[in-house]
Amino acid sequence: QLQLQESGSGLVKPSQTLSLTCAVSGGSISMSGYSWNWVRQAPGKGLEWIGQIYHVGNTNYNPSLASRVTISVDRSRNQFSLKLTSVTAADTAVYYCARDAGYLDLWGRGTLVSVSS
Amino acid sequence: VMTQSPATLSVSPGEGVTLSCRASQSVNNRLAWYQQRPGQVPRLLIYDASTRATGIPDRFSGRGSGTEFTLTISSLQSEDFAVYYCQQYNNWPPYSFGQGTKLEIK
């Protein structure tokens, strides 16, 4: 059974870089027909799509975040990662990784990242 | 832009309810619905506007195409009180979500 698990720093200082990893277990990140996505949810708010990566490395980002976002994949470790630079308090959120077949059919449990000095 | 209405709906258990989602431009049938219970991860309910995801009870049904979509829950159970989001995946990037409809117990 495929599972996704986020990991990374739960506290980031303003202006620094947020880094998260999503480990894929129970299946290969190279499976065809899927991309691997990041979605976030600020406290008490709705869902915001951050971006996606395919196992071959092609990426798409939300234009609202594109200047600060990098998503990468490590096929040897069966994981993909998110970097968000120059963070502010507005980037405080639960960050989810998710598998995408157009719709997001499998989600990680999410990890809370707080931006604070 | 995806717009959901209403923002909050108060309903009694056992009743049926219909939630709406409107797209600012056609998304064909590339529309998904998610349920998010308090403190939990979003769960895929419906994709391609009307196809139930694996394990979703048949009291959940989706309809629509183009710009107008609905999610109907035929008989509300206690576990159905949650926030529901629609998401389009036709015109991307970016994927866009509605702002959510909260179903609360009346």
Short mmCIF file of C-alpha atoms in Angstrom, two decimals:
data_model
loop_
_atom_site.label_atom_id
_atom_site.label_comp_id
_atom_site.label_asym_id
_atom_site.label_seq_id
_atom_site.Cartn_x
_atom_site.Cartn_y
_atom_site.Cartn_z
CA GLN A 1 0.00 0.00 0.00
CA LEU A 2 1.50 3.28 -1.12
CA GLN A 3 2.14 5.79 1.61
CA LEU A 4 3.57 9.28 1.71
CA GLN A 5 5.36 10.80 4.69
CA GLU A 6 6.53 14.38 5.04
CA SER A 7 9.56 15.33 7.07
CA GLY A 8 11.58 18.45 7.67
CA SER A 9 12.02 21.43 9.90
CA GLY A 10 8.92 22.48 11.81
CA LEU A 11 10.28 25.93 12.64
CA VAL A 12 11.90 28.30 10.18
CA LYS A 13 13.09 31.84 10.77
CA PRO A 14 11.79 34.67 8.58
CA SER A 15 13.79 35.20 5.39
CA GLN A 16 15.26 31.70 5.59
CA THR A 17 14.48 28.64 3.47
CA LEU A 18 11.84 26.06 4.25
CA SER A 19 12.89 22.53 3.31
CA LEU A 20 10.65 19.47 3.35
CA THR A 21 10.93 15.95 2.00
CA CYS A 22 8.21 13.48 1.12
CA ALA A 23 9.18 9.82 1.31
CA VAL A 24 7.19 7.45 -0.86
CA SER A 25 6.88 3.90 0.46
CA GLY A 26 5.06 0.85 -0.82
CA GLY A 27 5.59 1.76 -4.44
CA SER A 28 7.90 3.49 -6.86
CA ILE A 29 7.98 7.23 -7.40
CA SER A 30 8.72 6.39 -11.03
CA MET A 31 5.31 4.84 -11.66
CA SER A 32 3.84 6.19 -14.83
CA GLY A 33 0.81 8.43 -14.98
CA TYR A 34 1.41 10.31 -11.77
CA SER A 35 3.04 13.46 -10.57
CA TRP A 36 4.05 14.31 -7.05
CA ASN A 37 2.64 17.44 -5.50
CA TRP A 38 2.90 19.82 -2.58
CA VAL A 39 -0.18 21.50 -1.13
CA ARG A 40 -0.35 23.73 1.92
CA GLN A 41 -3.03 24.92 4.30
CA ALA A 42 -2.56 27.97 6.51
CA PRO A 43 -4.19 27.74 9.94
CA GLY A 44 -7.96 27.95 9.59
CA LYS A 45 -7.70 28.48 5.83
CA GLY A 46 -8.27 26.52 2.65
CA LEU A 47 -5.99 24.48 0.44
CA GLU A 48 -3.33 26.04 -1.76
CA TRP A 49 -1.52 24.09 -4.47
CA ILE A 50 2.22 24.78 -4.47
CA GLY A 51 3.53 22.70 -7.35
CA GLN A 52 4.32 19.30 -8.79
CA ILE A 53 7.11 17.19 -10.21
CA TYR A 54 7.15 14.18 -12.49
CA HIS A 55 9.64 11.38 -11.94
CA VAL A 56 11.59 12.53 -14.98
CA GLY A 57 12.01 15.91 -13.31
CA ASN A 58 9.51 18.12 -15.12
CA THR A 59 7.97 20.65 -12.76
CA ASN A 60 5.01 23.03 -12.60
CA TYR A 61 4.56 25.67 -9.95
CA ASN A 62 1.83 27.95 -8.71
CA PRO A 63 2.65 31.31 -10.32
CA SER A 64 2.00 33.02 -6.99
CA LEU A 65 4.93 31.11 -5.44
CA ALA A 66 7.06 30.24 -8.47
CA SER A 67 9.81 32.78 -7.76
CA ARG A 68 10.49 31.15 -4.38
CA VAL A 69 9.73 27.45 -4.95
CA THR A 70 11.86 24.54 -6.07
CA ILE A 71 10.59 20.97 -6.16
CA SER A 72 13.06 18.19 -6.84
CA VAL A 73 12.99 14.40 -7.03
CA ASP A 74 15.43 11.78 -5.87
CA ARG A 75 14.46 8.55 -7.58
CA SER A 76 17.23 6.58 -5.85
CA ARG A 77 15.71 7.42 -2.47
CA ASN A 78 12.11 7.30 -3.71
CA GLN A 79 11.39 10.77 -2.43
CA PHE A 80 10.74 14.30 -3.55
CA SER A 81 11.44 17.60 -1.87
CA LEU A 82 10.21 21.16 -1.50
CA LYS A 83 12.28 24.27 -0.95
CA LEU A 84 10.63 27.62 -0.33
CA THR A 85 12.93 30.59 0.03
CA SER A 86 12.56 33.94 1.78
CA VAL A 87 9.76 32.73 4.02
CA THR A 88 7.52 35.04 6.03
CA ALA A 89 4.83 34.45 8.61
CA ALA A 90 2.37 34.06 5.73
CA ASP A 91 4.11 30.79 4.86
CA THR A 92 3.12 29.24 8.18
CA ALA A 93 0.97 26.27 7.25
CA VAL A 94 0.50 22.54 7.26
CA TYR A 95 2.35 21.25 4.22
CA TYR A 96 1.05 18.12 2.53
CA CYS A 97 2.62 16.00 -0.14
CA ALA A 98 0.23 14.18 -2.45
CA ARG A 99 0.15 11.88 -5.45
CA ASP A 100 -1.56 13.32 -8.47
CA ALA A 101 -3.41 11.74 -11.32
CA GLY A 102 -4.92 15.14 -12.08
CA TYR A 103 -6.84 14.79 -8.88
CA LEU A 104 -4.94 14.21 -5.63
CA ASP A 105 -5.75 10.67 -4.69
CA LEU A 106 -3.23 9.96 -1.98
CA TRP A 107 -2.01 12.38 0.68
CA GLY A 108 0.63 12.39 3.36
CA ARG A 109 -0.35 13.18 6.93
CA GLY A 110 0.98 16.71 6.64
CA THR A 111 3.58 18.58 8.63
CA LEU A 112 3.18 21.93 10.34
CA VAL A 113 5.80 24.50 9.49
CA SER A 114 5.85 27.67 11.54
CA VAL A 115 7.76 30.76 10.48
CA SER A 116 8.90 32.68 13.51
CA SER A 117 12.01 34.29 14.91
CA VAL B 1 -11.12 30.74 -9.96
CA MET B 2 -13.31 28.21 -8.16
CA THR B 3 -16.18 29.53 -6.06
CA GLN B 4 -18.06 27.35 -3.60
CA SER B 5 -21.39 28.12 -2.04
CA PRO B 6 -22.51 28.43 0.59
CA ALA B 7 -19.55 28.95 2.90
CA THR B 8 -21.35 27.19 5.73
CA LEU B 9 -24.36 24.92 5.73
CA SER B 10 -26.25 23.81 8.85
CA VAL B 11 -27.98 20.49 8.34
CA SER B 12 -29.52 17.82 10.54
CA PRO B 13 -28.24 14.24 10.47
CA GLY B 14 -30.26 12.10 8.08
CA GLU B 15 -31.08 14.99 5.79
CA GLY B 16 -29.75 15.36 2.29
CA VAL B 17 -27.63 18.28 1.12
CA THR B 18 -26.22 19.69 -2.10
CA LEU B 19 -23.03 21.74 -2.26
CA SER B 20 -22.16 23.93 -5.24
CA CYS B 21 -18.92 24.75 -7.00
CA ARG B 22 -18.62 27.18 -9.88
CA ALA B 23 -15.63 27.69 -12.17
CA SER B 24 -14.82 31.04 -13.74
CA GLN B 25 -14.16 29.25 -17.03
CA SER B 26 -14.95 25.82 -18.33
CA VAL B 27 -13.05 22.96 -16.70
CA ASN B 28 -14.90 20.33 -18.77
CA ASN B 29 -15.42 17.47 -16.30
CA ARG B 30 -12.02 17.76 -14.67
CA LEU B 31 -13.32 18.50 -11.23
CA ALA B 32 -12.64 16.75 -7.93
CA TRP B 33 -14.24 16.95 -4.50
CA TYR B 34 -12.41 16.42 -1.22
CA GLN B 35 -13.60 16.01 2.34
CA GLN B 36 -11.57 17.28 5.26
CA ARG B 37 -12.69 16.33 8.74
CA PRO B 38 -11.38 18.46 11.63
CA GLY B 39 -7.70 17.83 12.21
CA GLN B 40 -7.50 15.33 9.37
CA VAL B 41 -5.99 15.05 5.94
CA PRO B 42 -8.12 15.91 2.89
CA ARG B 43 -9.66 12.80 1.34
CA LEU B 44 -10.59 12.41 -2.30
CA LEU B 45 -14.32 11.77 -2.70
CA ILE B 46 -15.13 12.37 -6.36
CA TYR B 47 -13.03 12.83 -9.50
CA ASP B 48 -13.91 13.56 -13.11
CA ALA B 49 -16.95 15.38 -11.68
CA SER B 50 -18.98 12.24 -10.98
CA THR B 51 -16.75 9.21 -10.32
CA ARG B 52 -16.54 8.11 -6.72
CA ALA B 53 -13.07 7.37 -5.43
CA THR B 54 -12.27 3.96 -4.02
CA GLY B 55 -14.14 3.22 -0.80
CA ILE B 56 -16.43 6.25 -0.94
CA PRO B 57 -20.03 5.41 0.03
CA ASP B 58 -22.70 5.77 -2.63
CA ARG B 59 -24.52 8.43 -0.60
CA PHE B 60 -21.94 10.80 -2.13
CA SER B 61 -22.61 11.79 -5.73
CA GLY B 62 -21.20 14.42 -8.03
CA ARG B 63 -22.69 16.06 -11.08
CA GLY B 64 -21.89 18.79 -13.54
CA SER B 65 -19.64 19.83 -16.37
CA GLY B 66 -18.26 23.02 -17.79
CA THR B 67 -18.58 25.62 -15.05
CA GLU B 68 -21.30 24.32 -12.70
CA PHE B 69 -20.85 21.38 -10.36
CA THR B 70 -22.62 19.91 -7.37
CA LEU B 71 -21.83 17.41 -4.65
CA THR B 72 -24.84 15.74 -3.08
CA ILE B 73 -24.84 13.76 0.13
CA SER B 74 -28.08 11.84 0.29
CA SER B 75 -28.40 11.14 4.01
CA LEU B 76 -25.94 12.84 6.31
CA GLN B 77 -24.10 10.68 8.79
CA SER B 78 -22.24 12.10 11.78
CA GLU B 79 -18.89 11.53 10.07
CA ASP B 80 -19.96 13.64 7.09
CA PHE B 81 -19.84 16.90 9.02
CA ALA B 82 -16.65 18.35 7.61
CA VAL B 83 -15.30 20.87 5.14
CA TYR B 84 -15.67 20.07 1.45
CA TYR B 85 -13.41 21.45 -1.26
CA CYS B 86 -13.70 21.34 -5.02
CA GLN B 87 -10.59 21.40 -7.23
CA GLN B 88 -10.21 21.83 -10.96
CA TYR B 89 -7.46 20.12 -12.90
CA ASN B 90 -8.33 21.19 -16.43
CA ASN B 91 -6.67 24.60 -16.64
CA TRP B 92 -3.31 24.24 -14.97
CA PRO B 93 -0.92 25.24 -13.64
CA PRO B 94 -2.05 26.06 -11.14
CA TYR B 95 -4.52 23.55 -9.85
CA SER B 96 -7.07 25.63 -8.00
CA PHE B 97 -9.30 24.84 -5.08
CA GLY B 98 -12.53 26.39 -3.98
CA GLN B 99 -12.53 28.11 -0.62
CA GLY B 100 -14.51 25.27 0.95
CA THR B 101 -18.01 24.65 2.31
CA LYS B 102 -18.32 23.73 5.96
CA LEU B 103 -21.11 21.33 6.84
CA GLU B 104 -22.14 21.75 10.43
CA ILE B 105 -24.70 20.00 12.58
CA LYS B 106 -27.94 21.89 12.98
#
